[in-house]
Amino acid sequence: LGLEGQKTLLESRVLLIGSCLVVLIVELLNSAIEAAIDRIGEDPHKLSGRAKDMGSAAVFISLWAVVMTWGLIGYERFIA
């Protein structure tokens, strides 16, 4: 591998690790939202449900981004 190949490998590793770290960060934020809402009260409320649903959707989107990142880098590295 030349210098260009090493740079591409480093960029790929940063993207792979970074995408996983984003999922952890989003999951922590989602847990914080749920804890704050549960602290306010256990009574069902429309806005509380929406906030929890949006936090879960953010986790799902971040997981989807991980799948796409790993899939595209894996495809580029091993198949293309």
PDB file of C-alpha atoms in Angstrom:
ATOM      1  CA  LEU A   1       0.000   0.000   0.000  1.00  0.00           C
ATOM      2  CA  GLY A   2       1.215   3.418  -0.905  1.00  0.00           C
ATOM      3  CA  LEU A   3       0.501   6.613   0.980  1.00  0.00           C
ATOM      4  CA  GLU A   4      -2.859   6.971  -0.774  1.00  0.00           C
ATOM      5  CA  GLY A   5      -3.889   3.446   0.253  1.00  0.00           C
ATOM      6  CA  GLN A   6      -2.961   4.113   3.878  1.00  0.00           C
ATOM      7  CA  LYS A   7      -4.977   7.329   3.872  1.00  0.00           C
ATOM      8  CA  THR A   8      -8.024   5.531   2.505  1.00  0.00           C
ATOM      9  CA  LEU A   9      -7.639   2.762   5.098  1.00  0.00           C
ATOM     10  CA  LEU A  10      -7.390   5.308   7.914  1.00  0.00           C
ATOM     11  CA  GLU A  11     -10.447   7.190   6.630  1.00  0.00           C
ATOM     12  CA  SER A  12     -12.411   3.943   6.464  1.00  0.00           C
ATOM     13  CA  ARG A  13     -11.473   3.000  10.013  1.00  0.00           C
ATOM     14  CA  VAL A  14     -12.431   6.446  11.294  1.00  0.00           C
ATOM     15  CA  LEU A  15     -15.816   6.171   9.579  1.00  0.00           C
ATOM     16  CA  LEU A  16     -16.425   2.643  10.896  1.00  0.00           C
ATOM     17  CA  ILE A  17     -15.499   3.482  14.481  1.00  0.00           C
ATOM     18  CA  GLY A  18     -17.126   6.912  14.347  1.00  0.00           C
ATOM     19  CA  SER A  19     -20.437   5.527  13.149  1.00  0.00           C
ATOM     20  CA  CYS A  20     -20.521   3.118  16.107  1.00  0.00           C
ATOM     21  CA  LEU A  21     -19.701   5.932  18.516  1.00  0.00           C
ATOM     22  CA  VAL A  22     -22.574   7.992  17.104  1.00  0.00           C
ATOM     23  CA  VAL A  23     -24.966   5.138  17.944  1.00  0.00           C
ATOM     24  CA  LEU A  24     -23.681   5.073  21.527  1.00  0.00           C
ATOM     25  CA  ILE A  25     -24.095   8.840  21.867  1.00  0.00           C
ATOM     26  CA  VAL A  26     -27.622   8.803  20.441  1.00  0.00           C
ATOM     27  CA  GLU A  27     -28.553   5.876  22.691  1.00  0.00           C
ATOM     28  CA  LEU A  28     -27.287   7.765  25.748  1.00  0.00           C
ATOM     29  CA  LEU A  29     -29.315  10.825  24.759  1.00  0.00           C
ATOM     30  CA  ASN A  30     -32.392   8.660  24.211  1.00  0.00           C
ATOM     31  CA  SER A  31     -31.936   7.115  27.671  1.00  0.00           C
ATOM     32  CA  ALA A  32     -31.616  10.592  29.173  1.00  0.00           C
ATOM     33  CA  ILE A  33     -34.838  11.718  27.479  1.00  0.00           C
ATOM     34  CA  GLU A  34     -36.700   8.654  28.727  1.00  0.00           C
ATOM     35  CA  ALA A  35     -35.356   9.073  32.267  1.00  0.00           C
ATOM     36  CA  ALA A  36     -36.358  12.745  32.353  1.00  0.00           C
ATOM     37  CA  ILE A  37     -39.849  11.956  31.097  1.00  0.00           C
ATOM     38  CA  ASP A  38     -40.257   9.118  33.593  1.00  0.00           C
ATOM     39  CA  ARG A  39     -39.065  11.465  36.343  1.00  0.00           C
ATOM     40  CA  ILE A  40     -41.800  13.957  35.482  1.00  0.00           C
ATOM     41  CA  GLY A  41     -44.500  11.369  35.943  1.00  0.00           C
ATOM     42  CA  GLU A  42     -45.802   7.967  34.973  1.00  0.00           C
ATOM     43  CA  ASP A  43     -49.115   9.350  33.722  1.00  0.00           C
ATOM     44  CA  PRO A  44     -49.474   8.816  29.973  1.00  0.00           C
ATOM     45  CA  HIS A  45     -49.221  12.063  28.023  1.00  0.00           C
ATOM     46  CA  LYS A  46     -49.252  12.630  24.283  1.00  0.00           C
ATOM     47  CA  LEU A  47     -46.092  14.758  24.255  1.00  0.00           C
ATOM     48  CA  SER A  48     -44.207  12.341  26.501  1.00  0.00           C
ATOM     49  CA  GLY A  49     -44.995   9.505  24.125  1.00  0.00           C
ATOM     50  CA  ARG A  50     -43.917  11.578  21.127  1.00  0.00           C
ATOM     51  CA  ALA A  51     -40.619  12.503  22.792  1.00  0.00           C
ATOM     52  CA  LYS A  52     -39.853   8.864  23.555  1.00  0.00           C
ATOM     53  CA  ASP A  53     -40.839   7.831  20.032  1.00  0.00           C
ATOM     54  CA  MET A  54     -38.580  10.498  18.522  1.00  0.00           C
ATOM     55  CA  GLY A  55     -35.668   9.334  20.674  1.00  0.00           C
ATOM     56  CA  SER A  56     -36.218   5.769  19.523  1.00  0.00           C
ATOM     57  CA  ALA A  57     -36.431   6.936  15.917  1.00  0.00           C
ATOM     58  CA  ALA A  58     -33.097   8.748  16.313  1.00  0.00           C
ATOM     59  CA  VAL A  59     -31.511   5.515  17.554  1.00  0.00           C
ATOM     60  CA  PHE A  60     -32.997   3.619  14.607  1.00  0.00           C
ATOM     61  CA  ILE A  61     -31.680   6.173  12.103  1.00  0.00           C
ATOM     62  CA  SER A  62     -28.209   6.073  13.656  1.00  0.00           C
ATOM     63  CA  LEU A  63     -28.226   2.265  13.488  1.00  0.00           C
ATOM     64  CA  TRP A  64     -29.292   2.446   9.852  1.00  0.00           C
ATOM     65  CA  ALA A  65     -26.380   4.824   9.203  1.00  0.00           C
ATOM     66  CA  VAL A  66     -24.011   2.244  10.738  1.00  0.00           C
ATOM     67  CA  VAL A  67     -25.385  -0.494   8.494  1.00  0.00           C
ATOM     68  CA  MET A  68     -25.012   1.715   5.423  1.00  0.00           C
ATOM     69  CA  THR A  69     -21.490   2.839   6.401  1.00  0.00           C
ATOM     70  CA  TRP A  70     -20.230  -0.672   7.112  1.00  0.00           C
ATOM     71  CA  GLY A  71     -22.009  -2.061   4.061  1.00  0.00           C
ATOM     72  CA  LEU A  72     -20.630   0.512   1.642  1.00  0.00           C
ATOM     73  CA  ILE A  73     -17.088   0.318   2.999  1.00  0.00           C
ATOM     74  CA  GLY A  74     -17.220  -3.481   3.038  1.00  0.00           C
ATOM     75  CA  TYR A  75     -18.545  -3.555  -0.512  1.00  0.00           C
ATOM     76  CA  GLU A  76     -15.872  -1.121  -1.695  1.00  0.00           C
ATOM     77  CA  ARG A  77     -13.095  -3.032   0.043  1.00  0.00           C
ATOM     78  CA  PHE A  78     -14.021  -6.648  -0.627  1.00  0.00           C
ATOM     79  CA  ILE A  79     -16.300  -6.769  -3.679  1.00  0.00           C
ATOM     80  CA  ALA A  80     -15.610  -3.773  -5.909  1.00  0.00           C
TER      81      ALA A  80
END
